[in-house]
Coordinates of C-alpha atoms and ligand atoms in Angstrom, one line a residue:
X1 CA -7.8 3.6 21.3
X2 CA -8.6 3.9 17.5
X3 CA -6.1 6.0 15.6
X4 CA -8.2 7.3 12.6
X5 CA -6.8 8.2 9.2
X6 CA -7.6 11.6 7.9
X7 CA -7.0 12.9 4.1
X8 CA -7.1 16.6 4.5
X9 CA -7.6 17.6 0.9
X10 CA -7.7 21.1 -0.7
X11 CA -11.3 20.6 -1.7
X12 CA -12.5 17.3 0.2
X13 CA -11.6 15.5 3.2
X14 CA -12.0 11.9 4.3
X15 CA -11.8 10.0 7.4
X16 CA -11.3 6.3 8.1
X17 CA -10.7 3.7 10.7
X18 CA -9.9 0.2 11.0
X19 CA -12.8 -2.4 11.4
X20 CA -11.7 -5.9 12.3
X21 CA -8.4 -5.2 10.3
X22 CA -10.0 -3.7 7.3
X23 CA -10.1 0.0 6.6
X24 CA -13.6 1.6 6.4
X25 CA -14.7 5.3 5.8
X26 CA -16.5 7.1 8.6
X27 CA -19.5 9.0 7.2
X28 CA -19.8 12.7 8.6
X29 CA -22.7 14.2 10.3
X30 CA -24.7 14.5 7.1
X31 CA -24.0 11.2 6.0
X32 CA -21.6 11.7 3.4
X33 CA -18.4 9.8 2.7
X34 CA -16.4 12.9 2.1
X35 CA -16.5 16.5 3.5
X36 CA -15.9 19.5 1.4
X37 CA -13.0 21.0 3.1
X38 CA -14.8 24.5 3.5
X39 CA -15.2 26.6 6.8
X40 CA -17.8 29.2 7.4
X41 CA -18.6 31.1 10.4
X42 CA -22.2 32.4 10.3
X43 CA -23.5 36.0 11.5
X44 CA -24.7 34.1 14.7
X45 CA -21.0 32.7 15.2
X46 CA -22.1 29.2 14.3
X47 CA -19.2 27.3 12.7
X48 CA -20.3 25.4 9.6
X49 CA -18.0 22.9 8.1
X50 CA -18.6 20.9 4.8
X51 CA -21.3 20.7 2.2
X52 CA -23.7 23.2 3.8
X53 CA -20.9 25.7 4.0
X54 CA -20.0 25.0 0.4
X55 CA -23.5 25.4 -0.8
X56 CA -24.0 28.7 1.1
X57 CA -20.7 30.0 -0.2
X58 CA -22.0 32.2 -3.1
X59 CA -24.2 33.9 -0.9
X60 CA -21.6 34.5 2.0
X61 CA -18.0 34.7 0.2
X62 CA -16.9 37.0 2.8
X63 CA -17.7 34.5 5.8
X64 CA -16.4 31.4 3.9
X65 CA -12.8 29.9 3.5
X66 CA -12.0 27.4 1.0
X67 CA -9.0 25.9 -0.4
X68 CA -6.8 26.7 2.6
X69 CA -4.5 23.9 2.2
X70 CA -2.8 25.9 -0.5
X71 CA -1.8 28.3 2.1
X72 CA -0.6 26.0 4.8
X73 CA 3.1 26.7 5.7
X74 CA 2.9 30.0 4.4
X75 CA 2.8 33.5 6.2
X76 CA -0.4 34.4 4.4
X77 CA -3.7 35.0 6.6
X78 CA -7.3 34.6 5.7
X79 CA -10.4 36.4 6.6
X80 CA -14.0 35.2 7.5
X81 CA -16.0 38.2 8.5
X82 CA -14.0 40.5 10.7
X83 CA -11.7 37.6 12.0
X84 CA -8.3 36.9 10.7
X85 CA -7.1 33.2 10.6
X86 CA -3.9 31.5 10.0
X87 CA -4.1 28.6 7.6
X88 CA -3.5 26.1 10.4
X89 CA -6.4 27.6 12.6
X90 CA -8.9 26.8 9.5
X91 CA -7.6 23.4 9.0
X92 CA -7.8 22.9 12.6
X93 CA -11.6 23.8 12.5
X94 CA -12.0 21.3 9.6
X95 CA -10.1 18.6 11.4
X96 CA -12.2 19.2 14.7
X97 CA -15.3 18.7 12.8
X98 CA -14.0 15.4 11.4
X99 CA -12.9 14.2 14.8
X100 CA -16.3 15.0 16.1
X101 CA -18.0 13.0 13.1
X102 CA -15.4 10.2 14.1
X103 CA -16.4 10.2 17.8
X104 CA -20.1 10.3 17.1
X105 CA -19.6 7.4 14.5
X106 CA -17.3 5.2 16.8
X107 CA -19.0 6.2 20.0
X108 CA -15.7 6.8 21.7
X109 CA -13.3 9.8 22.0
X110 CA -10.6 9.9 19.4
X111 CA -7.3 11.6 20.1
X112 CA -4.9 10.6 17.7
X113 CA -4.7 10.6 13.9
X114 CA -2.6 9.9 11.0
X115 CA -2.9 12.8 8.7
X116 CA -1.9 12.6 5.0
X117 CA -0.2 15.4 3.0
X118 CA 0.9 15.4 -0.5
X119 CA 4.3 13.8 -1.2
X120 CA 5.6 17.1 -2.5
X121 CA 4.6 19.0 0.8
X122 CA 7.8 21.0 2.0
X123 CA 9.0 21.1 5.7
X124 CA 6.9 24.0 6.7
X125 CA 3.8 22.7 5.1
X126 CA 4.0 19.4 6.8
X127 CA 4.7 21.2 10.2
X128 CA 1.8 23.4 9.7
X129 CA -0.4 20.3 9.2
X130 CA 0.9 18.6 12.5
X131 CA 0.2 21.9 14.3
X132 CA -3.4 22.1 12.8
X133 CA -3.9 18.5 14.3
X134 CA -2.6 19.7 17.7
X135 CA -5.1 22.7 17.6
X136 CA -7.9 20.4 17.1
X137 CA -7.1 18.1 19.8
X138 CA -5.6 15.3 17.5
X139 CA -2.2 14.1 18.2
X140 CA -0.7 13.6 14.7
X141 CA 2.7 11.8 15.4
X142 CA 2.5 10.3 12.0
X143 CA 2.2 12.4 8.7
X144 CA 2.2 10.3 5.6
X145 CA 2.4 11.0 2.0
X146 CA -1.0 10.7 0.0
X147 CA 0.1 8.6 -2.8
X148 CA 2.0 6.3 -0.3
X149 CA -1.3 6.0 1.6
X150 CA -3.2 5.1 -1.6
X151 CA -0.5 2.3 -2.4
X152 CA -0.8 1.0 1.1
X153 CA -4.6 0.6 0.8
X154 CA -3.9 -1.0 -2.7
X155 CA -1.1 -3.1 -1.1
X156 CA -3.3 -4.5 1.4
X157 CA -5.6 -5.9 -1.2
X158 CA -2.7 -7.2 -3.0
X159 CA -0.3 -8.2 -0.1
X160 CA 0.8 -11.5 -2.1
X161 CA 1.8 -9.9 -5.0
X162 CA 5.3 -8.5 -6.4
X163 CA 4.9 -5.6 -8.6
X164 CA 5.7 -2.1 -9.5
X165 CA 2.9 0.3 -9.3
X166 CA 2.6 4.0 -10.3
X167 CA 0.3 6.2 -8.4
X168 CA -1.1 9.1 -10.2
X169 CA -2.7 11.2 -7.6
X170 CA -4.5 14.5 -8.7
X171 CA -6.9 16.1 -6.3
X172 CA -8.4 19.3 -5.8
X173 CA -5.1 21.2 -5.2
X174 CA -2.1 19.2 -5.6
X175 CA -0.6 16.4 -7.9
X176 CA 1.6 13.8 -6.8
X177 CA 3.2 10.9 -8.7
X178 CA 4.8 8.0 -6.9
X179 CA 6.5 5.0 -8.1
X180 CA 6.0 2.2 -5.6
X181 CA 7.3 -1.4 -5.4
X182 CA 5.2 -3.9 -3.6
X183 CA 6.9 -7.1 -2.5
X184 CA 6.5 -9.6 0.5
X185 CA 4.0 -7.3 2.1
X186 CA 6.4 -4.3 1.9
X187 CA 5.3 -1.2 0.2
X188 CA 8.4 0.5 -0.9
X189 CA 8.2 4.1 -2.4
X190 CA 11.0 4.2 -5.1
X191 CA 10.4 8.0 -6.1
X192 CA 7.9 10.6 -5.8
X193 CA 7.5 13.9 -7.7
X194 CA 4.8 16.4 -8.0
X195 CA 3.4 19.8 -8.0
X196 CA 1.8 21.5 -5.0
X197 CA -0.1 23.9 -7.1
X198 CA -1.9 22.0 -9.4
X199 CA -5.4 20.2 -9.2
X200 CA -9.2 20.4 -9.8
X201 CA -9.6 24.0 -8.4
X202 CA -7.3 25.1 -11.3
X203 CA -9.4 23.5 -13.8
X204 CA -12.6 25.1 -12.2
X205 CA -10.7 28.7 -12.3
X206 CA -9.9 28.0 -16.0
X207 CA -13.5 27.1 -16.8
X208 CA -14.9 30.1 -14.7
X209 CA -12.5 32.4 -16.5
X210 CA -13.7 30.8 -19.9
X211 CA -17.3 31.6 -18.8
X212 CA -16.4 35.2 -18.3
X213 CA -14.4 35.7 -21.4
X214 CA -17.0 34.1 -23.6
X215 CA -19.6 36.3 -22.2
X216 CA -17.5 39.3 -22.6
X217 CA -16.7 38.2 -26.4
X218 CA -20.2 37.7 -27.1
X219 CA -22.0 40.8 -25.1
X220 CA -19.3 43.3 -24.5
X221 CA -19.8 43.0 -20.8
X222 CA -17.1 42.0 -18.2
X223 CA -19.2 40.3 -15.5
X224 CA -16.1 40.7 -13.1
X225 CA -16.3 44.5 -13.1
X226 CA -20.0 45.4 -12.6
X227 CA -21.6 45.9 -9.2
X228 CA -20.0 46.3 -5.8
X229 CA -17.0 44.5 -4.7
X230 CA -19.3 42.2 -2.5
X231 CA -21.5 41.6 -5.5
X232 CA -18.4 40.7 -7.6
X233 CA -17.3 38.2 -4.9
X234 CA -20.6 36.6 -4.7
X235 CA -20.7 36.3 -8.5
X236 CA -17.2 34.9 -8.7
X237 CA -18.2 32.2 -6.1
X238 CA -21.4 31.3 -7.8
X239 CA -19.7 31.0 -11.1
X240 CA -16.8 28.9 -9.7
X241 CA -19.2 26.4 -8.1
X242 CA -21.1 26.2 -11.3
X243 CA -17.7 25.5 -13.1
X244 CA -17.1 22.6 -10.8
X245 CA -20.4 20.9 -11.5
X246 CA -19.9 21.6 -15.5
X247 CA -16.4 20.1 -15.2
X248 CA -17.9 17.0 -13.4
X249 CA -20.6 16.7 -16.1
X250 CA -18.1 16.8 -18.9
X251 CA -16.5 13.8 -17.2
X252 CA -19.7 12.0 -18.4
X253 CA -21.0 14.1 -21.2
X254 CA -19.6 15.2 -24.5
X255 CA -21.4 18.6 -24.2
X256 CA -22.4 20.4 -20.8
X257 CA -24.9 23.3 -20.5
X258 CA -23.8 26.4 -18.6
X259 CA -27.0 28.1 -16.9
X260 CA -26.4 30.8 -14.6
X261 CA -29.8 32.6 -14.3
X262 CA -29.7 36.2 -13.0
X263 CA -26.1 36.4 -12.5
X264 CA -25.8 40.3 -12.7
X265 CA -27.8 43.5 -13.2
X266 CA -26.8 45.8 -15.8
X267 CA -28.5 48.9 -17.1
X268 CA -31.4 47.8 -14.9
X269 CA -32.0 44.6 -16.6
X270 CA -31.0 41.3 -15.2
X271 CA -28.2 39.2 -17.0
X272 CA -28.6 35.3 -17.4
X273 CA -25.9 33.0 -18.9
X274 CA -27.4 30.2 -21.1
X275 CA -24.6 28.5 -23.0
X276 CA -22.8 25.3 -23.4
X277 CA -19.3 24.0 -23.6
X278 CA -18.0 20.8 -25.2
X279 CA -15.7 18.4 -23.7
X280 CA -12.9 19.3 -26.5
X281 CA -13.2 23.0 -25.5
X282 CA -12.6 22.1 -21.8
X283 CA -9.7 19.7 -22.6
X284 CA -8.1 22.7 -24.5
X285 CA -8.4 24.7 -21.4
X286 CA -6.6 22.2 -19.1
X287 CA -4.3 20.5 -21.5
X288 CA -1.2 22.4 -20.6
X289 CA -1.8 21.6 -16.9
X290 CA -2.1 17.9 -17.7
X291 CA 0.9 17.5 -20.1
X292 CA 2.8 19.1 -16.8
X293 CA 1.7 16.2 -14.8
X294 CA 3.1 13.8 -17.5
X295 CA 6.5 15.4 -17.0
X296 CA 6.3 14.8 -13.4
X297 CA 5.5 11.1 -14.1
X298 CA 8.6 11.1 -16.4
X299 CA 10.7 12.5 -13.6
X300 CA 9.5 9.9 -11.0
X301 CA 10.3 7.2 -13.3
X302 CA 13.7 8.3 -14.1
X303 CA 14.5 8.8 -10.5
X304 CA 13.0 5.2 -9.6
X305 CA 15.3 3.9 -12.5
X306 CA 12.2 2.5 -14.2
X307 CA 10.9 2.5 -17.8
X308 CA 7.1 2.6 -18.7
X309 CA 7.2 -1.2 -19.4
X310 CA 8.4 -2.0 -15.8
X311 CA 5.3 -0.6 -14.4
X312 CA 3.0 -3.4 -13.8
X313 CA -0.2 -1.4 -12.5
X314 CA -1.1 2.4 -12.7
X315 CA -3.3 3.4 -9.9
X316 CA -5.6 6.8 -10.2
X317 CA -6.0 8.4 -7.2
X318 CA -7.9 11.8 -6.3
X319 CA -11.2 13.1 -7.8
X320 CA -9.5 14.9 -10.8
X321 CA -8.7 11.3 -12.3
X322 CA -12.3 10.9 -13.3
X323 CA -11.5 13.4 -16.2
X324 CA -11.4 11.2 -19.6
X325 CA -8.5 12.9 -20.8
X326 CA -6.4 12.1 -17.9
X327 CA -7.4 8.6 -18.1
X328 CA -6.5 8.5 -21.9
X329 CA -3.2 10.0 -21.5
X330 CA -1.9 7.9 -18.6
X331 CA -3.4 4.8 -20.4
X332 CA -1.7 5.6 -23.6
X333 CA 1.6 6.3 -22.0
X334 CA 1.7 2.9 -20.1
X335 CA -0.1 1.0 -22.7
X336 CA -2.5 -0.5 -20.2
X337 CA -5.8 0.1 -18.4
X338 CA -5.4 2.1 -15.3
X339 CA -6.7 0.5 -11.9
X340 CA -9.9 2.1 -10.8
X341 CA -10.6 -0.7 -8.1
X342 CA -10.0 1.9 -5.4
X343 CA -12.5 4.8 -4.8
X344 CA -10.2 7.7 -6.1
X345 CA -11.8 9.9 -3.3
X346 CA -11.4 7.3 -0.3
X347 CA -8.1 5.4 -0.9
X348 CA -5.8 7.9 0.8
X349 CA -7.9 8.1 4.0
X350 CA -8.1 4.1 3.8
X351 CA -4.5 3.9 3.5
X352 CA -4.0 6.4 6.4
X353 CA -6.3 4.3 8.6
X354 CA -4.1 1.2 7.8
X355 CA -1.1 3.3 8.9
X356 CA -2.9 4.2 12.0
X357 CA -3.7 0.5 12.7
X358 CA 0.1 -0.2 12.3
X359 CA 1.1 2.6 14.7
X360 CA -1.6 1.4 17.3
X361 CA -0.4 -2.2 17.1
X362 CA -3.9 -3.4 15.5
X363 CA -2.1 -4.5 12.5
X364 CA 0.9 -6.5 13.4
X365 CA 3.7 -5.3 11.1
X366 CA 5.6 -8.6 11.2
X367 CA 2.5 -10.2 9.6
X368 CA 0.9 -7.4 7.7
X369 CA 2.3 -4.5 5.8
X370 CA 5.5 -2.7 6.0
X371 CA 6.0 0.9 4.5
X372 CA 9.3 2.5 3.3
X373 CA 8.8 6.1 1.9
X374 CA 11.2 8.8 0.3
X375 CA 12.2 12.2 0.8
X376 CA 10.8 13.6 -2.5
X377 CA 13.2 16.5 -2.7
X378 CA 16.9 17.3 -2.4
X379 CA 17.8 18.9 0.8
X380 CA 21.1 20.8 1.6
X381 CA 22.8 24.1 2.5
X382 CA 24.2 27.3 1.1
X383 CA 27.9 27.2 0.5
X384 CA 30.4 30.1 -0.6
X385 CA 32.7 29.3 -3.4
X386 CA 36.1 30.8 -4.1
X387 CA 35.9 32.4 -7.6
X388 CA 39.1 34.1 -9.0
X389 CA 40.2 34.6 -5.4
X390 CA 36.8 36.1 -4.3
X391 CA 34.4 34.4 -2.1
X392 CA 31.1 34.2 -3.7
X393 CA 28.0 33.1 -1.7
X394 CA 24.7 31.6 -2.9
X395 CA 25.7 28.1 -4.0
X396 CA 23.5 25.3 -3.0
X397 CA 25.3 22.1 -1.7
X398 CA 22.9 19.0 -1.6
X399 CA 23.2 16.8 1.6
X400 CA 20.2 14.5 1.2
X401 CA 19.7 13.7 -2.5
X402 CA 16.1 13.4 -3.6
X403 CA 14.1 10.1 -3.2
X404 CA 16.5 8.7 -0.5
X405 CA 14.7 6.4 1.5
X406 CA 13.6 7.5 5.0
X407 CA 14.5 8.0 7.8
X408 CA 17.9 9.3 6.8
X409 CA 20.7 10.9 8.4
X410 CA 23.7 12.4 6.0
X411 CA 26.8 14.3 7.3
X412 CA 29.2 16.7 5.5
X413 CA 32.2 18.5 6.6
X414 CA 32.8 22.2 5.5
X415 CA 35.8 24.4 6.3
X416 CA 35.9 28.2 7.1
X417 CA 36.0 30.5 4.3
X418 CA 37.6 33.4 5.8
X419 CA 40.7 33.9 8.1
X420 CA 39.8 34.1 11.5
X421 CA 36.1 33.3 11.1
X422 CA 34.4 32.8 14.5
X423 CA 30.9 31.9 13.3
X424 CA 28.8 30.3 10.6
X425 CA 25.2 30.9 9.4
X426 CA 23.8 27.6 8.4
X427 CA 21.2 28.2 5.7
X428 CA 18.9 25.1 4.8
X429 CA 17.3 24.8 1.5
X430 CA 15.2 22.4 -0.5
X431 CA 15.5 22.1 -4.3
X432 CA 17.7 20.8 -7.1
X433 CA 19.2 24.1 -8.6
X434 CA 22.8 24.9 -8.2
X435 CA 21.8 28.4 -6.8
X436 CA 20.0 28.8 -3.5
X437 CA 17.9 31.6 -4.8
X438 CA 16.1 29.2 -7.3
X439 CA 15.5 26.8 -4.3
X440 CA 13.1 26.8 -1.3
X441 CA 14.5 28.4 2.0
X442 CA 13.6 26.2 4.9
X443 CA 15.3 28.0 7.9
X444 CA 18.8 28.9 9.2
X445 CA 20.7 29.1 12.5
X446 CA 24.0 30.4 13.6
X447 CA 26.8 28.3 14.9
X448 CA 29.3 30.6 16.7
X449 CA 32.4 29.9 18.9
X450 CA 34.5 28.7 16.1
X451 CA 38.4 29.0 17.3
X452 CA 39.9 32.0 15.3
X453 CA 42.3 30.3 12.7
X454 CA 43.2 31.0 9.0
X455 CA 40.7 29.9 6.6
X456 CA 40.3 26.5 5.8
X457 CA 41.7 25.1 9.0
X458 CA 38.5 24.8 11.2
X459 CA 36.1 22.2 10.1
X460 CA 32.4 22.2 10.8
X461 CA 30.3 19.1 10.5
X462 CA 26.7 19.4 9.1
X463 CA 24.2 16.8 10.1
X464 CA 20.8 16.6 8.4
X465 CA 18.3 14.0 9.8
X466 CA 15.0 13.6 7.9
X467 CA 12.5 11.4 9.9
X468 CA 9.5 9.2 8.8
X469 CA 7.0 12.0 8.9
X470 CA 9.3 14.2 6.5
X471 CA 10.6 16.4 9.3
X472 CA 14.0 17.8 8.9
X473 CA 16.6 18.4 12.0
X474 CA 19.8 20.2 11.1
X475 CA 22.8 20.0 13.4
X476 CA 26.2 21.8 13.0
X477 CA 29.3 20.8 15.0
X478 CA 32.7 22.6 15.3
X479 CA 34.9 19.4 15.0
X480 CA 37.9 20.7 17.1
X481 CA 35.7 21.8 20.1
X482 CA 32.8 19.6 19.6
X483 CA 30.5 22.8 20.1
X484 CA 27.1 22.1 18.6
X485 CA 24.2 24.2 17.3
X486 CA 21.1 22.7 15.9
X487 CA 17.6 23.3 15.0
X488 CA 14.4 21.4 14.2
X489 CA 14.0 24.0 11.5
X490 CA 11.3 25.4 13.9
X491 CA 11.3 29.3 13.7
X492 CA 10.0 29.1 10.1
X493 CA 7.8 32.2 9.3
X494 CA 5.1 30.1 7.9
X495 CA 4.8 27.8 10.9
X496 CA 2.9 28.9 14.3
X497 CA 5.3 29.3 17.3
X498 CA 4.3 27.6 20.5
X499 CA 2.9 30.9 21.9
X500 CA 0.8 31.5 18.8
X501 CA -0.2 27.8 19.1
X502 CA -1.6 28.2 22.7
X503 CA -3.3 31.5 21.8
X504 CA -5.0 29.8 18.7
X505 CA -5.9 26.5 20.9
X506 CA -7.9 29.0 23.3
X507 CA -9.6 30.9 20.4
X508 CA -10.6 27.7 18.7
X509 CA -12.3 26.3 21.8
X510 CA -14.0 29.4 22.3
X511 CA -15.3 29.6 18.7
X512 CA -16.6 26.0 19.1
X513 CA -18.1 26.7 22.5
X514 CA -20.0 29.7 21.0
X515 CA -21.0 27.6 18.0
X516 CA -22.3 24.6 20.3
X517 CA -24.1 27.3 22.4
X518 CA -25.7 28.7 19.4
X519 CA -26.7 25.3 18.3
X520 CA -28.2 24.4 21.6
X521 CA -30.8 27.3 21.3
X522 CA -31.0 27.4 17.6
X523 CA -34.5 25.9 17.3
X524 CA -36.2 28.1 19.9
X525 CA -34.7 31.4 18.2
X526 CA -36.0 30.1 14.8
X527 CA -39.4 29.5 16.4
X528 CA -39.2 33.0 18.1
X529 CA -38.5 34.6 14.9
X530 CA -41.3 33.0 13.0
X531 CA -43.7 33.7 15.7
X532 CA -42.7 37.6 15.5
X533 CA -44.9 38.1 12.3
X534 CA -47.9 36.3 14.0
X535 CA -48.0 38.5 17.1
X536 CA -48.7 42.1 17.6
X537 CA -48.5 44.9 20.4
X538 CA -47.0 44.0 23.6
X539 CA -46.4 40.7 22.9
X540 CA -44.5 41.3 19.9
X541 CA -42.3 43.7 21.7
X542 CA -41.7 41.2 24.6
X543 CA -40.7 38.6 22.1
X544 CA -38.5 41.0 20.1
X545 CA -36.5 42.1 23.1
X546 CA -36.1 38.5 24.3
X547 CA -34.8 37.4 20.9
X548 CA -32.5 40.7 21.0
X549 CA -31.1 39.7 24.6
X550 CA -30.5 36.1 23.9
X551 CA -28.3 37.3 20.7
X552 CA -26.4 39.8 22.7
X553 CA -25.7 37.0 25.3
X554 CA -24.8 34.6 22.5
X555 CA -22.3 37.1 21.1
X556 CA -20.6 37.4 24.4
X557 CA -20.7 33.8 24.9
X558 CA -22.4 34.1 28.3
X559 CA -23.8 30.5 28.9
X560 CA -25.7 31.3 31.9
X561 CA -27.4 34.4 30.3
X562 CA -28.1 32.5 27.1
X563 CA -29.8 29.6 29.0
X564 CA -31.9 32.2 31.1
X565 CA -33.3 33.8 28.1
X566 CA -33.8 30.4 26.4
X567 CA -36.2 29.6 29.4
X568 CA -37.9 32.7 29.2
X569 CA -38.4 32.4 25.5
X570 CA -39.6 29.0 25.6
X571 CA -42.3 30.1 28.2
X572 CA -43.2 33.0 26.0
X573 CA -43.8 30.8 22.9
X574 CA -45.7 28.2 25.2
X575 CA -48.0 31.2 26.2
X576 CA -48.4 32.4 22.7
X577 CA -49.3 29.2 21.0
Ligands
AMP601 P1 -10.1 14.8 -4.0 O1 -9.5 16.0 -3.2 O2 -9.3 13.8 -4.2 O3 -11.5 14.6 -3.4 O4 -10.4 15.6 -5.5 C1 -11.4 16.5 -5.5 C2 -11.3 17.2 -6.9 O5 -11.8 16.0 -7.8 C3 -12.0 18.3 -6.9 O6 -11.5 19.5 -7.7 C4 -13.4 17.8 -7.7 O7 -14.0 18.8 -8.5 C5 -12.5 16.7 -8.7 N1 -13.6 15.8 -9.3 C6 -14.4 15.0 -8.5 N2 -15.3 14.4 -9.4 C7 -14.8 14.8 -10.5 C8 -15.4 14.3 -11.9 N3 -16.4 13.6 -12.0 N4 -14.8 14.9 -13.0 C9 -13.8 15.9 -12.7 N5 -13.3 16.3 -11.6 C10 -13.8 15.7 -10.5

């Protein structure tokens, strides 16, 4: 059975599979090679994913959810219409659509995928992604890092070479940089660094703000403060969509025009924006963000113990690397042309498909490619320090240093801090700061039953195991008794519990059922609605009431009733023609 590779992006997603040992992109139901990661639920309960949803978003901002990847692993929820969704559910809808596209394309069921995540995704973000796969009916046993996937795709093409490559991956919402060594068919990540909140959507937002500020300066009108809240949301969505187009134009042109006709009405007069922006002006808006990525490049190089001159190739991945300033900065730094032979939008999905092939056995890892990745951040626990005879909590003690090769298991022994202490709360953090409040809290658990003894006499061994998917398991053992407590840092607030998962599974199935049912009868409803204006009297009344009935039946997801009204409606339309 084919294991597909999915690049689940902030703005765009892509799917690939292995065809005769080579990865190939799977086109979506609209024939496109990438799919905007946009979810919309129409007034008729039809689920719309991808380009149609993106294009319709300015008119329907309240029914559209975009950039949900930024919320994965958090406790935040999003709304479409009256429905509240967890980020995993929205991602699951996108994955379900991609699964369906792959099944139609391949002509066979698809139940397993390798899904990519930014290298810098935390434990809860990775788990949330796996759960989204599960909700979509896709087993996602393997989660791989996006820049690693791109390096695999590149490594496959250059299997006989020995070299150090630097993958600079700037997508829609995240930035990752990885230093990778390729030798004898092995793709070994030496170090990764990045920023989970830096990408093309931030450039779109900066440009949209510039458009608004510029108009305010020139005309004294704040376009984000006139009209109703709904109108402002619609305007915001329209300006953002236009900002993305302008940004892309500026990758090929020195000046781009900004045309937003009838963007608002003020004092009964329509407002239109007709202006332009130069590439330099745009570069000024994003310079600080780009410079931040260069700091991460330095950090990855330092961690990999390599200098700029040791890097043989620089690989640009992610749609945002089409911005000329980024290419110039990267090329200046490394004093060489960046590699652009892989399509920046597709490289990650292609690499994920290769990893899928390794997992399914389609690619023999003894002959083909072998992948070694790293844990990009430091993991550790909270410790108490004795300062001036006082126990002071809040200190971070690293257990797995960042950029260790994975899988990895590390152990550390701690001693009781208080006399007759019988329990300990193991707090787990990610980060590099000596203080826990500056790091990311991952989870905690209690180990009790420690024999009462003077402080420092009882030892507790803490074991951290970080697997190839970037999932962390922590175990603590009372050395004297052997009693253990452990957790697969499961009960994180930002990750769905098993109960929530089952409920969400049912809801997602129901929503797709409803959507499929609507799709089955959509054409007859459209024909009926069109015919309404061409009929009068009793005929019009009958038609109207049948249309009402079918819509009520649809909202109740009553398949039998919908089919009954569909038949009656079809018969009536034949009579009327
Ligand atoms: P990805 O997630 O890798 O597909 O990257 C998508 C991001 O790349 C989005 O923010 C796009 O707006 C951006 N992008 C795509 N093409 C271009 C381009 N020609 N110039 C600038 N940004 C682009």
